[in-house]
JSON list of C-alpha atoms in Angstrom, two decimals:
[
{"chain": "E", "resi": 19, "resn": "ALA", "atom": "CA", "xyz": [63.61, 76.15, 67.88]},
{"chain": "E", "resi": 20, "resn": "VAL", "atom": "CA", "xyz": [64.98, 72.62, 68.20]},
{"chain": "E", "resi": 21, "resn": "ARG", "atom": "CA", "xyz": [63.00, 72.00, 71.38]},
{"chain": "E", "resi": 22, "resn": "GLU", "atom": "CA", "xyz": [59.80, 73.23, 69.70]},
{"chain": "E", "resi": 23, "resn": "GLY", "atom": "CA", "xyz": [60.49, 71.02, 66.68]},
{"chain": "E", "resi": 24, "resn": "LEU", "atom": "CA", "xyz": [61.00, 67.98, 68.90]},
{"chain": "E", "resi": 25, "resn": "LYS", "atom": "CA", "xyz": [57.81, 68.78, 70.79]},
{"chain": "E", "resi": 26, "resn": "ARG", "atom": "CA", "xyz": [55.86, 68.83, 67.53]},
{"chain": "E", "resi": 27, "resn": "LEU", "atom": "CA", "xyz": [57.41, 65.55, 66.43]},
{"chain": "E", "resi": 28, "resn": "GLU", "atom": "CA", "xyz": [56.42, 64.06, 69.78]},
{"chain": "E", "resi": 29, "resn": "GLN", "atom": "CA", "xyz": [52.84, 65.35, 69.37]},
{"chain": "E", "resi": 30, "resn": "ALA", "atom": "CA", "xyz": [52.71, 63.73, 65.94]},
{"chain": "E", "resi": 31, "resn": "GLY", "atom": "CA", "xyz": [53.78, 60.42, 67.51]},
{"chain": "E", "resi": 32, "resn": "LEU", "atom": "CA", "xyz": [57.08, 60.27, 65.62]},
{"chain": "E", "resi": 33, "resn": "VAL", "atom": "CA", "xyz": [59.51, 60.57, 68.54]},
{"chain": "E", "resi": 34, "resn": "SER", "atom": "CA", "xyz": [59.47, 59.90, 72.26]},
{"chain": "E", "resi": 35, "resn": "ILE", "atom": "CA", "xyz": [61.22, 62.31, 74.60]},
{"chain": "E", "resi": 36, "resn": "HIS", "atom": "CA", "xyz": [62.39, 60.78, 77.86]},
{"chain": "E", "resi": 37, "resn": "GLN", "atom": "CA", "xyz": [63.38, 62.42, 81.12]},
{"chain": "E", "resi": 38, "resn": "GLY", "atom": "CA", "xyz": [66.88, 63.81, 80.85]},
{"chain": "E", "resi": 39, "resn": "GLY", "atom": "CA", "xyz": [66.44, 64.82, 77.22]},
{"chain": "E", "resi": 40, "resn": "ALA", "atom": "CA", "xyz": [66.95, 61.44, 75.54]},
{"chain": "E", "resi": 41, "resn": "THR", "atom": "CA", "xyz": [64.91, 61.20, 72.36]},
{"chain": "E", "resi": 42, "resn": "SER", "atom": "CA", "xyz": [64.04, 58.03, 70.44]},
{"chain": "E", "resi": 43, "resn": "VAL", "atom": "CA", "xyz": [62.34, 57.57, 67.10]},
{"chain": "E", "resi": 44, "resn": "ARG", "atom": "CA", "xyz": [59.02, 55.72, 67.27]},
{"chain": "E", "resi": 45, "resn": "ASP", "atom": "CA", "xyz": [57.42, 53.42, 64.70]},
{"chain": "E", "resi": 46, "resn": "PHE", "atom": "CA", "xyz": [55.01, 55.86, 63.04]},
{"chain": "E", "resi": 47, "resn": "ARG", "atom": "CA", "xyz": [52.78, 52.98, 61.90]},
{"chain": "E", "resi": 48, "resn": "LYS", "atom": "CA", "xyz": [51.91, 52.35, 65.54]},
{"chain": "E", "resi": 49, "resn": "THR", "atom": "CA", "xyz": [51.94, 55.88, 66.97]},
{"chain": "E", "resi": 50, "resn": "ALA", "atom": "CA", "xyz": [51.24, 58.57, 64.34]},
{"chain": "E", "resi": 51, "resn": "GLY", "atom": "CA", "xyz": [47.91, 59.92, 63.13]},
{"chain": "E", "resi": 52, "resn": "LEU", "atom": "CA", "xyz": [46.47, 60.91, 59.78]},
{"chain": "E", "resi": 53, "resn": "GLU", "atom": "CA", "xyz": [48.20, 64.28, 59.88]},
{"chain": "E", "resi": 54, "resn": "ILE", "atom": "CA", "xyz": [51.43, 62.79, 58.54]},
{"chain": "E", "resi": 55, "resn": "LEU", "atom": "CA", "xyz": [49.82, 61.44, 55.35]},
{"chain": "E", "resi": 56, "resn": "GLY", "atom": "CA", "xyz": [50.43, 64.67, 53.47]},
{"chain": "E", "resi": 57, "resn": "ALA", "atom": "CA", "xyz": [54.16, 64.38, 54.01]},
{"chain": "E", "resi": 58, "resn": "MET", "atom": "CA", "xyz": [54.12, 60.73, 52.93]},
{"chain": "E", "resi": 59, "resn": "VAL", "atom": "CA", "xyz": [52.18, 61.10, 49.68]},
{"chain": "E", "resi": 60, "resn": "VAL", "atom": "CA", "xyz": [55.13, 62.72, 47.92]},
{"chain": "E", "resi": 61, "resn": "GLY", "atom": "CA", "xyz": [58.40, 60.96, 48.65]},
{"chain": "E", "resi": 62, "resn": "PRO", "atom": "CA", "xyz": [62.05, 61.71, 47.92]},
{"chain": "E", "resi": 63, "resn": "GLY", "atom": "CA", "xyz": [62.64, 63.25, 44.53]},
{"chain": "E", "resi": 64, "resn": "GLY", "atom": "CA", "xyz": [59.00, 64.31, 44.22]},
{"chain": "E", "resi": 65, "resn": "ILE", "atom": "CA", "xyz": [57.88, 60.75, 43.51]},
{"chain": "E", "resi": 66, "resn": "ILE", "atom": "CA", "xyz": [54.22, 60.15, 44.40]},
{"chain": "E", "resi": 67, "resn": "ASN", "atom": "CA", "xyz": [53.65, 57.05, 46.52]},
{"chain": "E", "resi": 68, "resn": "THR", "atom": "CA", "xyz": [50.77, 55.50, 44.59]},
{"chain": "E", "resi": 69, "resn": "ASP", "atom": "CA", "xyz": [50.15, 52.84, 47.25]},
{"chain": "E", "resi": 70, "resn": "ILE", "atom": "CA", "xyz": [49.49, 55.51, 49.88]},
{"chain": "E", "resi": 71, "resn": "VAL", "atom": "CA", "xyz": [47.32, 57.50, 47.47]},
{"chain": "E", "resi": 72, "resn": "ARG", "atom": "CA", "xyz": [45.25, 54.39, 46.72]},
{"chain": "E", "resi": 73, "resn": "SER", "atom": "CA", "xyz": [44.83, 53.76, 50.43]},
{"chain": "E", "resi": 74, "resn": "VAL", "atom": "CA", "xyz": [43.66, 57.35, 50.93]},
{"chain": "E", "resi": 75, "resn": "ILE", "atom": "CA", "xyz": [41.19, 56.94, 48.05]},
{"chain": "E", "resi": 76, "resn": "ASP", "atom": "CA", "xyz": [39.83, 53.74, 49.64]},
{"chain": "E", "resi": 77, "resn": "MET", "atom": "CA", "xyz": [39.56, 55.42, 53.03]},
{"chain": "E", "resi": 78, "resn": "ARG", "atom": "CA", "xyz": [37.80, 58.40, 51.47]},
{"chain": "E", "resi": 79, "resn": "ALA", "atom": "CA", "xyz": [35.22, 56.14, 49.81]},
{"chain": "E", "resi": 80, "resn": "THR", "atom": "CA", "xyz": [34.61, 54.18, 53.01]},
{"chain": "E", "resi": 81, "resn": "LEU", "atom": "CA", "xyz": [34.33, 57.31, 55.14]},
{"chain": "E", "resi": 82, "resn": "ALA", "atom": "CA", "xyz": [31.93, 58.93, 52.68]},
{"chain": "E", "resi": 83, "resn": "LEU", "atom": "CA", "xyz": [29.52, 56.00, 53.06]},
{"chain": "E", "resi": 84, "resn": "GLN", "atom": "CA", "xyz": [29.81, 55.87, 56.82]},
{"chain": "E", "resi": 85, "resn": "VAL", "atom": "CA", "xyz": [29.48, 59.63, 57.27]},
{"chain": "E", "resi": 86, "resn": "ALA", "atom": "CA", "xyz": [26.51, 59.84, 54.89]},
{"chain": "E", "resi": 87, "resn": "GLY", "atom": "CA", "xyz": [24.75, 57.02, 56.75]},
{"chain": "E", "resi": 88, "resn": "ARG", "atom": "CA", "xyz": [25.28, 58.63, 60.13]},
{"chain": "E", "resi": 89, "resn": "ALA", "atom": "CA", "xyz": [24.38, 62.09, 58.82]},
{"chain": "E", "resi": 90, "resn": "ALA", "atom": "CA", "xyz": [21.08, 60.69, 57.53]},
{"chain": "E", "resi": 91, "resn": "ALA", "atom": "CA", "xyz": [20.21, 59.72, 61.09]},
{"chain": "E", "resi": 92, "resn": "HIS", "atom": "CA", "xyz": [21.19, 63.07, 62.60]},
{"chain": "E", "resi": 93, "resn": "CYS", "atom": "CA", "xyz": [20.63, 65.68, 59.87]},
{"chain": "E", "resi": 94, "resn": "SER", "atom": "CA", "xyz": [18.81, 68.74, 61.20]},
{"chain": "E", "resi": 95, "resn": "SER", "atom": "CA", "xyz": [16.69, 71.11, 59.15]},
{"chain": "E", "resi": 96, "resn": "GLU", "atom": "CA", "xyz": [19.50, 73.69, 59.46]},
{"chain": "E", "resi": 97, "resn": "ASP", "atom": "CA", "xyz": [22.01, 71.17, 58.08]},
{"chain": "E", "resi": 98, "resn": "ALA", "atom": "CA", "xyz": [19.68, 70.40, 55.16]},
{"chain": "E", "resi": 99, "resn": "GLU", "atom": "CA", "xyz": [19.19, 74.12, 54.43]},
{"chain": "E", "resi": 100, "resn": "SER", "atom": "CA", "xyz": [22.95, 74.61, 54.35]},
{"chain": "E", "resi": 101, "resn": "LEU", "atom": "CA", "xyz": [23.39, 71.67, 51.98]},
{"chain": "E", "resi": 102, "resn": "PHE", "atom": "CA", "xyz": [20.71, 72.93, 49.58]},
{"chain": "E", "resi": 103, "resn": "ALA", "atom": "CA", "xyz": [22.24, 76.42, 49.67]},
{"chain": "E", "resi": 104, "resn": "LEU", "atom": "CA", "xyz": [25.61, 74.93, 48.74]},
{"chain": "E", "resi": 105, "resn": "VAL", "atom": "CA", "xyz": [24.05, 72.91, 45.91]},
{"chain": "E", "resi": 106, "resn": "ALA", "atom": "CA", "xyz": [22.49, 76.14, 44.58]},
{"chain": "E", "resi": 107, "resn": "GLN", "atom": "CA", "xyz": [25.89, 77.84, 44.70]},
{"chain": "E", "resi": 108, "resn": "MET", "atom": "CA", "xyz": [27.45, 74.85, 42.94]},
{"chain": "E", "resi": 109, "resn": "LYS", "atom": "CA", "xyz": [24.87, 75.10, 40.15]},
{"chain": "E", "resi": 110, "resn": "SER", "atom": "CA", "xyz": [25.70, 78.79, 39.72]},
{"chain": "E", "resi": 111, "resn": "ALA", "atom": "CA", "xyz": [29.43, 78.05, 39.61]},
{"chain": "E", "resi": 112, "resn": "GLN", "atom": "CA", "xyz": [29.38, 74.91, 37.48]},
{"chain": "E", "resi": 113, "resn": "ASP", "atom": "CA", "xyz": [31.68, 76.49, 34.88]},
{"chain": "E", "resi": 114, "resn": "ASP", "atom": "CA", "xyz": [34.35, 77.44, 37.43]},
{"chain": "E", "resi": 115, "resn": "ILE", "atom": "CA", "xyz": [36.04, 74.23, 38.54]},
{"chain": "E", "resi": 116, "resn": "LEU", "atom": "CA", "xyz": [38.06, 75.89, 41.32]},
{"chain": "E", "resi": 117, "resn": "VAL", "atom": "CA", "xyz": [34.96, 77.43, 42.90]},
{"chain": "E", "resi": 118, "resn": "LEU", "atom": "CA", "xyz": [33.15, 74.09, 42.52]},
{"chain": "E", "resi": 119, "resn": "GLN", "atom": "CA", "xyz": [36.02, 72.38, 44.28]},
{"chain": "E", "resi": 120, "resn": "GLU", "atom": "CA", "xyz": [35.79, 74.75, 47.24]},
{"chain": "E", "resi": 121, "resn": "LEU", "atom": "CA", "xyz": [32.00, 74.43, 47.41]},
{"chain": "E", "resi": 122, "resn": "ALA", "atom": "CA", "xyz": [32.24, 70.63, 47.28]},
{"chain": "E", "resi": 123, "resn": "MET", "atom": "CA", "xyz": [34.63, 70.72, 50.26]},
{"chain": "E", "resi": 124, "resn": "GLN", "atom": "CA", "xyz": [32.12, 72.91, 52.12]},
{"chain": "E", "resi": 125, "resn": "PHE", "atom": "CA", "xyz": [29.34, 70.49, 51.17]},
{"chain": "E", "resi": 126, "resn": "TRP", "atom": "CA", "xyz": [31.22, 67.49, 52.55]},
{"chain": "E", "resi": 127, "resn": "GLY", "atom": "CA", "xyz": [32.21, 69.48, 55.62]},
{"chain": "E", "resi": 128, "resn": "THR", "atom": "CA", "xyz": [28.52, 70.15, 56.22]},
{"chain": "E", "resi": 129, "resn": "VAL", "atom": "CA", "xyz": [27.68, 66.46, 55.76]},
{"chain": "E", "resi": 130, "resn": "VAL", "atom": "CA", "xyz": [30.36, 65.57, 58.29]},
{"chain": "E", "resi": 131, "resn": "GLY", "atom": "CA", "xyz": [28.99, 68.20, 60.68]},
{"chain": "E", "resi": 132, "resn": "ALA", "atom": "CA", "xyz": [25.49, 66.78, 60.20]},
{"chain": "E", "resi": 133, "resn": "SER", "atom": "CA", "xyz": [26.78, 63.38, 61.32]},
{"chain": "E", "resi": 134, "resn": "LYS", "atom": "CA", "xyz": [27.29, 64.83, 64.82]},
{"chain": "E", "resi": 135, "resn": "SER", "atom": "CA", "xyz": [30.35, 62.60, 65.21]},
{"chain": "E", "resi": 136, "resn": "LEU", "atom": "CA", "xyz": [33.57, 64.02, 66.65]},
{"chain": "E", "resi": 137, "resn": "PRO", "atom": "CA", "xyz": [35.73, 61.10, 65.40]},
{"chain": "E", "resi": 138, "resn": "TYR", "atom": "CA", "xyz": [34.40, 61.55, 61.84]},
{"chain": "E", "resi": 139, "resn": "GLN", "atom": "CA", "xyz": [34.95, 65.30, 62.13]},
{"chain": "E", "resi": 140, "resn": "LEU", "atom": "CA", "xyz": [38.56, 64.84, 63.22]},
{"chain": "E", "resi": 141, "resn": "ALA", "atom": "CA", "xyz": [39.21, 62.26, 60.48]},
{"chain": "E", "resi": 142, "resn": "TYR", "atom": "CA", "xyz": [37.68, 64.64, 57.93]},
{"chain": "E", "resi": 143, "resn": "ASN", "atom": "CA", "xyz": [39.83, 67.50, 59.20]},
{"chain": "E", "resi": 144, "resn": "SER", "atom": "CA", "xyz": [42.96, 65.39, 58.67]},
{"chain": "E", "resi": 145, "resn": "MET", "atom": "CA", "xyz": [41.84, 64.27, 55.21]},
{"chain": "E", "resi": 146, "resn": "GLU", "atom": "CA", "xyz": [41.00, 67.86, 54.27]},
{"chain": "E", "resi": 147, "resn": "ALA", "atom": "CA", "xyz": [44.45, 69.00, 55.41]},
{"chain": "E", "resi": 148, "resn": "VAL", "atom": "CA", "xyz": [46.08, 66.39, 53.17]},
{"chain": "E", "resi": 149, "resn": "TYR", "atom": "CA", "xyz": [43.77, 67.26, 50.28]},
{"chain": "E", "resi": 150, "resn": "SER", "atom": "CA", "xyz": [44.48, 70.98, 50.59]},
{"chain": "E", "resi": 151, "resn": "GLN", "atom": "CA", "xyz": [48.15, 70.27, 49.85]},
{"chain": "E", "resi": 152, "resn": "VAL", "atom": "CA", "xyz": [47.31, 68.82, 46.43]},
{"chain": "E", "resi": 153, "resn": "GLN", "atom": "CA", "xyz": [43.96, 70.48, 45.78]},
{"chain": "E", "resi": 154, "resn": "GLU", "atom": "CA", "xyz": [45.05, 72.73, 42.93]},
{"chain": "E", "resi": 155, "resn": "HIS", "atom": "CA", "xyz": [46.55, 69.74, 41.08]},
{"chain": "E", "resi": 156, "resn": "LEU", "atom": "CA", "xyz": [43.38, 67.67, 41.39]},
{"chain": "E", "resi": 157, "resn": "SER", "atom": "CA", "xyz": [40.71, 70.13, 40.30]},
{"chain": "E", "resi": 158, "resn": "HIS", "atom": "CA", "xyz": [40.61, 68.95, 36.68]},
{"chain": "E", "resi": 159, "resn": "VAL", "atom": "CA", "xyz": [41.14, 65.29, 37.60]},
{"chain": "E", "resi": 160, "resn": "LEU", "atom": "CA", "xyz": [38.08, 65.42, 39.85]},
{"chain": "E", "resi": 161, "resn": "ALA", "atom": "CA", "xyz": [36.02, 67.55, 37.45]},
{"chain": "E", "resi": 162, "resn": "GLU", "atom": "CA", "xyz": [33.40, 64.84, 36.81]},
{"chain": "E", "resi": 163, "resn": "GLU", "atom": "CA", "xyz": [32.90, 64.31, 40.55]},
{"chain": "E", "resi": 164, "resn": "LEU", "atom": "CA", "xyz": [32.72, 68.04, 41.20]},
{"chain": "E", "resi": 165, "resn": "ARG", "atom": "CA", "xyz": [30.13, 68.50, 38.45]},
{"chain": "E", "resi": 166, "resn": "ALA", "atom": "CA", "xyz": [27.87, 65.66, 39.68]},
{"chain": "E", "resi": 167, "resn": "LEU", "atom": "CA", "xyz": [25.33, 68.24, 40.80]},
{"chain": "E", "resi": 168, "resn": "LYS", "atom": "CA", "xyz": [22.33, 65.89, 40.50]},
{"chain": "E", "resi": 169, "resn": "GLN", "atom": "CA", "xyz": [24.02, 63.47, 42.90]},
{"chain": "E", "resi": 170, "resn": "TYR", "atom": "CA", "xyz": [24.94, 66.24, 45.36]},
{"chain": "E", "resi": 171, "resn": "GLU", "atom": "CA", "xyz": [21.33, 67.42, 45.31]},
{"chain": "E", "resi": 172, "resn": "ALA", "atom": "CA", "xyz": [20.05, 63.84, 45.67]},
{"chain": "E", "resi": 173, "resn": "LEU", "atom": "CA", "xyz": [22.38, 63.35, 48.65]},
{"chain": "E", "resi": 174, "resn": "ALA", "atom": "CA", "xyz": [21.04, 66.53, 50.27]},
{"chain": "E", "resi": 175, "resn": "LYS", "atom": "CA", "xyz": [17.47, 65.29, 49.73]},
{"chain": "E", "resi": 176, "resn": "ALA", "atom": "CA", "xyz": [18.29, 61.88, 51.19]},
{"chain": "E", "resi": 177, "resn": "LEU", "atom": "CA", "xyz": [19.84, 63.48, 54.25]},
{"chain": "E", "resi": 178, "resn": "GLN", "atom": "CA", "xyz": [16.87, 65.79, 54.67]},
{"chain": "E", "resi": 179, "resn": "ALA", "atom": "CA", "xyz": [14.55, 62.75, 54.49]},
{"chain": "E", "resi": 180, "resn": "ASN", "atom": "CA", "xyz": [16.76, 60.83, 56.95]},
{"chain": "E", "resi": 181, "resn": "ASN", "atom": "CA", "xyz": [17.08, 58.08, 54.33]},
{"chain": "E", "resi": 182, "resn": "LYS", "atom": "CA", "xyz": [20.32, 56.23, 55.15]},
{"chain": "E", "resi": 183, "resn": "THR", "atom": "CA", "xyz": [20.24, 53.83, 52.19]},
{"chain": "E", "resi": 184, "resn": "SER", "atom": "CA", "xyz": [19.70, 56.58, 49.64]},
{"chain": "E", "resi": 185, "resn": "ALA", "atom": "CA", "xyz": [22.29, 58.85, 51.29]},
{"chain": "E", "resi": 186, "resn": "GLN", "atom": "CA", "xyz": [24.92, 56.13, 51.15]},
{"chain": "E", "resi": 187, "resn": "LYS", "atom": "CA", "xyz": [24.03, 55.33, 47.54]},
{"chain": "E", "resi": 188, "resn": "GLN", "atom": "CA", "xyz": [24.42, 58.95, 46.46]},
{"chain": "E", "resi": 189, "resn": "ALA", "atom": "CA", "xyz": [27.64, 59.41, 48.43]},
{"chain": "E", "resi": 190, "resn": "ALA", "atom": "CA", "xyz": [29.05, 56.29, 46.75]},
{"chain": "E", "resi": 191, "resn": "LYS", "atom": "CA", "xyz": [28.12, 57.64, 43.31]},
{"chain": "E", "resi": 192, "resn": "ILE", "atom": "CA", "xyz": [29.83, 60.97, 43.98]},
{"chain": "E", "resi": 193, "resn": "VAL", "atom": "CA", "xyz": [33.10, 59.67, 45.39]},
{"chain": "E", "resi": 194, "resn": "GLY", "atom": "CA", "xyz": [33.11, 56.79, 42.91]},
{"chain": "E", "resi": 195, "resn": "LEU", "atom": "CA", "xyz": [33.50, 59.27, 40.08]},
{"chain": "E", "resi": 196, "resn": "GLY", "atom": "CA", "xyz": [36.56, 60.76, 41.72]},
{"chain": "E", "resi": 197, "resn": "SER", "atom": "CA", "xyz": [38.02, 57.37, 42.62]},
{"chain": "E", "resi": 198, "resn": "LYS", "atom": "CA", "xyz": [37.86, 56.22, 38.99]},
{"chain": "E", "resi": 199, "resn": "ALA", "atom": "CA", "xyz": [39.50, 59.41, 37.72]},
{"chain": "E", "resi": 200, "resn": "LEU", "atom": "CA", "xyz": [42.24, 59.26, 40.35]},
{"chain": "E", "resi": 201, "resn": "GLU", "atom": "CA", "xyz": [42.95, 55.59, 39.55]},
{"chain": "E", "resi": 202, "resn": "LEU", "atom": "CA", "xyz": [43.52, 56.48, 35.88]},
{"chain": "E", "resi": 203, "resn": "VAL", "atom": "CA", "xyz": [46.02, 59.15, 36.92]},
{"chain": "E", "resi": 204, "resn": "LEU", "atom": "CA", "xyz": [47.81, 56.72, 39.24]},
{"chain": "E", "resi": 205, "resn": "LYS", "atom": "CA", "xyz": [48.11, 54.15, 36.45]},
{"chain": "E", "resi": 206, "resn": "ASP", "atom": "CA", "xyz": [49.60, 56.81, 34.17]},
{"chain": "E", "resi": 207, "resn": "LEU", "atom": "CA", "xyz": [52.08, 57.76, 36.90]},
{"chain": "E", "resi": 208, "resn": "GLU", "atom": "CA", "xyz": [53.13, 54.16, 37.31]},
{"chain": "E", "resi": 209, "resn": "LYS", "atom": "CA", "xyz": [53.67, 53.85, 33.57]},
{"chain": "E", "resi": 210, "resn": "GLY", "atom": "CA", "xyz": [55.83, 56.96, 33.74]},
{"chain": "E", "resi": 211, "resn": "GLU", "atom": "CA", "xyz": [53.56, 59.14, 31.63]}
]
């Protein structure tokens, strides 16, 4: 069990195992990947690290623009059909925030897939893994973003039309709603409310 645990820590870039069994701790800032973010968001005593959360929010906004732009260049008719089908499901579920949250994740997963970029896919997978750890706590915070159905539909149309500028504009509108809501929550946390 200890050996397996050390192997996983080595795979995460947190330790280095040398011949003969010597193990040294590595500087995670230089060696680890996104997969450790989830463990870093909530620190000792259950305190949320607002600086890390803000960085994740910034990264999310930047990635959304980049992914939407690339997806506009590579979106297939099948990708577009999937996106419109998800928008239709979102419209049907607009009163159920938890279902909307799951459909929005599927929507963004489809956008990432449409980008035909393995690095973006892997980054999205890591971000989704972090998000899944706090998803149930964020459903009502992100309600306005999740209910931005006109923007989701406009993003699908922009991708279908291979319109990079419009796709990035709509992606920015969607994630901007969530970023604003999350920032308000972070400020309340910092005030101790």
